[in-house]
Amino acid sequence: MIATPGGHAWFSYERFPELAEAYCFTYVRGLAPEQLVARLGGRPEGFTPMTLEQLIEAAYRQGYDKAFPGVTAIGDWAFVVEPNGGLGADERIITSLSAGTRLVSHFRDVEGVEFFYWSEDGEIRFWFLADEGYAEEVPDEIAPAMRRFGAGYRDLCPSDGPAFLLAEHLTGITLTPELLEGSTYLCGVIPEAE
């Protein structure tokens, strides 16, 4: 069951100040965290387990010019959290990571630019950009979810609900604050993304 856009009001500046300001969440089906790190060009043995709080602090210490993701497993999905990062908003990376599988990501930067992507086997199936709307054609798989946003969905920012709802629809994962805060993330720098 898909929640309403307001059901994700917990993802706010009050509860997650550093993360809500600039984040990227990426889901990749069928990969373990170590496999995802390797696909990104990282060395899993050089990554460290961290809490969400530690990940946020370490990512901001790295600065803006280094990719510092945290990856955890949720069922058979690898879930990537990037405080102030954007690997999941880079179409070259998205298509590469989705080879042979499904990838769903949503991103917001400090300027308020927001993206949503769904990619299958190296091909972007759907994208959504705040203020510009969505890809030319809405695939049948997500048309019912898009209709739930109503006539004004083109004016919604993805992080106001659509991104979370579409990710839930395409992955079966309901992202909650408890899931974000209670997970342990495999964390480190991705050299090629610097």
CSV table of C-alpha atoms in Angstrom, one decimal:
chain,number,residue,atom,x,y,z
A,1,MET,CA,0.0,0.0,0.0
A,2,ILE,CA,1.3,3.4,-0.9
A,3,ALA,CA,1.0,6.2,1.6
A,4,THR,CA,0.0,9.7,0.8
A,5,PRO,CA,2.6,12.4,0.2
A,6,GLY,CA,2.1,13.9,3.7
A,7,GLY,CA,3.0,10.5,5.1
A,8,HIS,CA,6.7,11.3,4.7
A,9,ALA,CA,6.6,14.6,6.7
A,10,TRP,CA,9.0,12.9,9.2
A,11,PHE,CA,11.8,13.5,6.7
A,12,SER,CA,12.2,17.1,7.8
A,13,TYR,CA,14.9,19.7,8.7
A,14,GLU,CA,13.8,19.3,12.3
A,15,ARG,CA,14.5,15.6,12.6
A,16,PHE,CA,17.3,15.2,10.0
A,17,PRO,CA,18.7,18.7,9.5
A,18,GLU,CA,21.9,17.8,7.6
A,19,LEU,CA,20.3,15.0,5.6
A,20,ALA,CA,17.1,16.8,4.6
A,21,GLU,CA,19.1,19.8,3.3
A,22,ALA,CA,21.0,17.7,0.8
A,23,TYR,CA,20.7,13.9,0.3
A,24,CYS,CA,20.6,11.1,-2.2
A,25,PHE,CA,18.9,7.8,-1.5
A,26,THR,CA,19.5,5.0,-4.0
A,27,TYR,CA,18.0,1.5,-4.0
A,28,VAL,CA,19.6,-1.3,-6.1
A,29,ARG,CA,17.9,-4.7,-6.2
A,30,GLY,CA,19.9,-8.0,-5.9
A,31,LEU,CA,23.2,-6.5,-4.7
A,32,ALA,CA,24.9,-6.9,-1.3
A,33,PRO,CA,26.4,-3.7,0.1
A,34,GLU,CA,29.9,-4.9,-0.8
A,35,GLN,CA,28.9,-5.7,-4.4
A,36,LEU,CA,27.4,-2.2,-4.8
A,37,VAL,CA,30.6,-0.6,-3.4
A,38,ALA,CA,32.7,-2.7,-5.9
A,39,ARG,CA,30.4,-1.7,-8.8
A,40,LEU,CA,31.0,2.0,-7.9
A,41,GLY,CA,34.8,1.4,-8.0
A,42,GLY,CA,35.3,1.3,-4.3
A,43,ARG,CA,37.2,-1.3,-2.2
A,44,PRO,CA,34.7,-2.8,0.2
A,45,GLU,CA,37.6,-3.9,2.6
A,46,GLY,CA,38.4,-0.2,3.0
A,47,PHE,CA,34.8,0.7,4.0
A,48,THR,CA,33.8,1.0,7.7
A,49,PRO,CA,30.5,0.2,9.4
A,50,MET,CA,28.8,3.3,10.8
A,51,THR,CA,25.6,4.5,12.2
A,52,LEU,CA,23.5,7.1,10.3
A,53,GLU,CA,24.8,9.9,12.7
A,54,GLN,CA,28.4,8.8,12.1
A,55,LEU,CA,27.9,8.6,8.3
A,56,ILE,CA,26.5,12.1,8.2
A,57,GLU,CA,29.3,13.5,10.3
A,58,ALA,CA,32.0,11.7,8.2
A,59,ALA,CA,30.4,12.7,4.9
A,60,TYR,CA,30.4,16.4,5.8
A,61,ARG,CA,34.0,16.1,7.0
A,62,GLN,CA,35.0,14.8,3.5
A,63,GLY,CA,33.8,17.9,1.9
A,64,TYR,CA,31.8,18.5,-1.3
A,65,ASP,CA,34.3,17.1,-3.7
A,66,LYS,CA,34.3,13.5,-2.5
A,67,ALA,CA,31.6,10.8,-2.8
A,68,PHE,CA,31.1,9.3,0.7
A,69,PRO,CA,28.2,6.9,0.6
A,70,GLY,CA,26.8,4.6,3.2
A,71,VAL,CA,25.3,1.3,2.1
A,72,THR,CA,23.1,-1.2,3.9
A,73,ALA,CA,21.0,-4.2,3.0
A,74,ILE,CA,17.2,-4.0,3.2
A,75,GLY,CA,15.8,-7.3,2.1
A,76,ASP,CA,17.4,-8.1,-1.3
A,77,TRP,CA,18.1,-4.4,-2.0
A,78,ALA,CA,21.2,-2.4,-1.4
A,79,PHE,CA,20.2,0.9,0.0
A,80,VAL,CA,22.6,3.9,-0.3
A,81,VAL,CA,22.5,7.0,1.8
A,82,GLU,CA,24.6,9.9,0.7
A,83,PRO,CA,24.5,13.0,2.9
A,84,ASN,CA,25.2,15.9,0.6
A,85,GLY,CA,26.0,13.5,-2.2
A,86,GLY,CA,24.7,12.7,-5.7
A,87,LEU,CA,25.9,9.4,-7.1
A,88,GLY,CA,22.3,8.4,-7.6
A,89,ALA,CA,21.6,11.5,-9.6
A,90,ASP,CA,24.4,10.9,-12.1
A,91,GLU,CA,22.9,9.2,-15.2
A,92,ARG,CA,26.2,7.6,-16.1
A,93,ILE,CA,26.4,5.9,-12.7
A,94,ILE,CA,22.7,5.1,-12.6
A,95,THR,CA,22.8,3.2,-15.8
A,96,SER,CA,26.0,1.4,-14.9
A,97,LEU,CA,24.6,0.4,-11.4
A,98,SER,CA,21.3,-0.8,-12.9
A,99,ALA,CA,22.9,-3.3,-15.3
A,100,GLY,CA,21.0,-6.5,-14.9
A,101,THR,CA,18.8,-5.2,-12.2
A,102,ARG,CA,16.5,-2.3,-11.0
A,103,LEU,CA,17.7,1.0,-9.5
A,104,VAL,CA,15.5,3.7,-7.9
A,105,SER,CA,17.0,7.0,-6.6
A,106,HIS,CA,16.0,10.4,-5.3
A,107,PHE,CA,18.1,13.4,-4.7
A,108,ARG,CA,18.0,16.9,-3.4
A,109,ASP,CA,20.9,19.4,-3.3
A,110,VAL,CA,21.4,22.5,-1.1
A,111,GLU,CA,20.0,24.7,-3.9
A,112,GLY,CA,16.7,22.8,-3.8
A,113,VAL,CA,17.3,20.9,-7.1
A,114,GLU,CA,15.5,17.6,-6.9
A,115,PHE,CA,15.5,14.5,-9.1
A,116,PHE,CA,13.9,11.0,-9.1
A,117,TYR,CA,15.2,8.2,-11.3
A,118,TRP,CA,14.0,4.7,-12.1
A,119,SER,CA,16.4,2.6,-14.2
A,120,GLU,CA,16.1,-1.0,-15.4
A,121,ASP,CA,19.0,-3.0,-16.8
A,122,GLY,CA,21.1,0.1,-17.8
A,123,GLU,CA,18.1,2.1,-19.2
A,124,ILE,CA,16.4,5.0,-17.5
A,125,ARG,CA,12.7,4.2,-17.6
A,126,PHE,CA,11.4,7.3,-15.8
A,127,TRP,CA,12.7,10.5,-14.3
A,128,PHE,CA,11.2,13.4,-12.4
A,129,LEU,CA,12.7,16.8,-11.9
A,130,ALA,CA,11.2,19.3,-9.6
A,131,ASP,CA,9.8,22.4,-11.4
A,132,GLU,CA,10.2,20.7,-14.8
A,133,GLY,CA,7.9,17.7,-14.4
A,134,TYR,CA,8.6,14.2,-15.5
A,135,ALA,CA,9.8,12.2,-18.5
A,136,GLU,CA,7.7,12.3,-21.6
A,137,GLU,CA,5.8,9.1,-21.0
A,138,VAL,CA,4.7,7.6,-17.6
A,139,PRO,CA,5.3,3.8,-17.7
A,140,ASP,CA,2.2,1.7,-16.9
A,141,GLU,CA,4.0,0.3,-13.8
A,142,ILE,CA,3.8,3.7,-12.0
A,143,ALA,CA,0.8,5.3,-13.6
A,144,PRO,CA,-1.5,4.3,-10.7
A,145,ALA,CA,1.0,5.8,-8.2
A,146,MET,CA,1.3,9.0,-10.2
A,147,ARG,CA,-2.5,9.4,-10.3
A,148,ARG,CA,-2.5,9.3,-6.5
A,149,PHE,CA,-0.7,12.6,-6.4
A,150,GLY,CA,-3.7,14.3,-8.2
A,151,ALA,CA,-3.7,17.0,-10.9
A,152,GLY,CA,-1.1,19.1,-9.1
A,153,TYR,CA,1.7,16.5,-9.1
A,154,ARG,CA,3.8,18.5,-11.6
A,155,ASP,CA,4.1,21.2,-9.0
A,156,LEU,CA,5.3,18.9,-6.2
A,157,CYS,CA,8.9,18.6,-5.2
A,158,PRO,CA,9.9,15.0,-5.2
A,159,SER,CA,11.0,15.2,-1.5
A,160,ASP,CA,7.5,16.4,-0.6
A,161,GLY,CA,6.3,12.9,-1.0
A,162,PRO,CA,6.4,11.7,-4.7
A,163,ALA,CA,9.9,10.5,-4.5
A,164,PHE,CA,9.3,8.5,-1.4
A,165,LEU,CA,6.0,7.1,-2.7
A,166,LEU,CA,7.4,6.1,-6.1
A,167,ALA,CA,10.5,4.5,-4.5
A,168,GLU,CA,8.1,2.5,-2.2
A,169,HIS,CA,6.0,1.5,-5.2
A,170,LEU,CA,9.0,0.3,-7.2
A,171,THR,CA,11.0,-1.3,-4.4
A,172,GLY,CA,8.4,-2.5,-1.9
A,173,ILE,CA,10.4,-0.7,0.8
A,174,THR,CA,8.7,1.8,3.1
A,175,LEU,CA,11.5,4.1,4.3
A,176,THR,CA,10.9,5.2,7.9
A,177,PRO,CA,13.0,7.2,10.4
A,178,GLU,CA,13.5,4.0,12.4
A,179,LEU,CA,14.9,2.2,9.3
A,180,LEU,CA,17.2,5.1,8.5
A,181,GLU,CA,18.4,5.5,12.1
A,182,GLY,CA,18.5,1.8,13.1
A,183,SER,CA,20.6,0.6,10.1
A,184,THR,CA,24.4,0.1,10.1
A,185,TYR,CA,26.0,1.4,6.9
A,186,LEU,CA,29.2,0.3,5.1
A,187,CYS,CA,30.9,3.7,4.5
A,188,GLY,CA,33.8,5.1,2.6
A,189,VAL,CA,35.1,7.2,-0.2
A,190,ILE,CA,34.5,6.2,-3.9
A,191,PRO,CA,37.7,7.4,-5.6
A,192,GLU,CA,36.5,7.6,-9.2
A,193,ALA,CA,33.6,9.8,-8.1
A,194,GLU,CA,35.8,12.5,-6.5
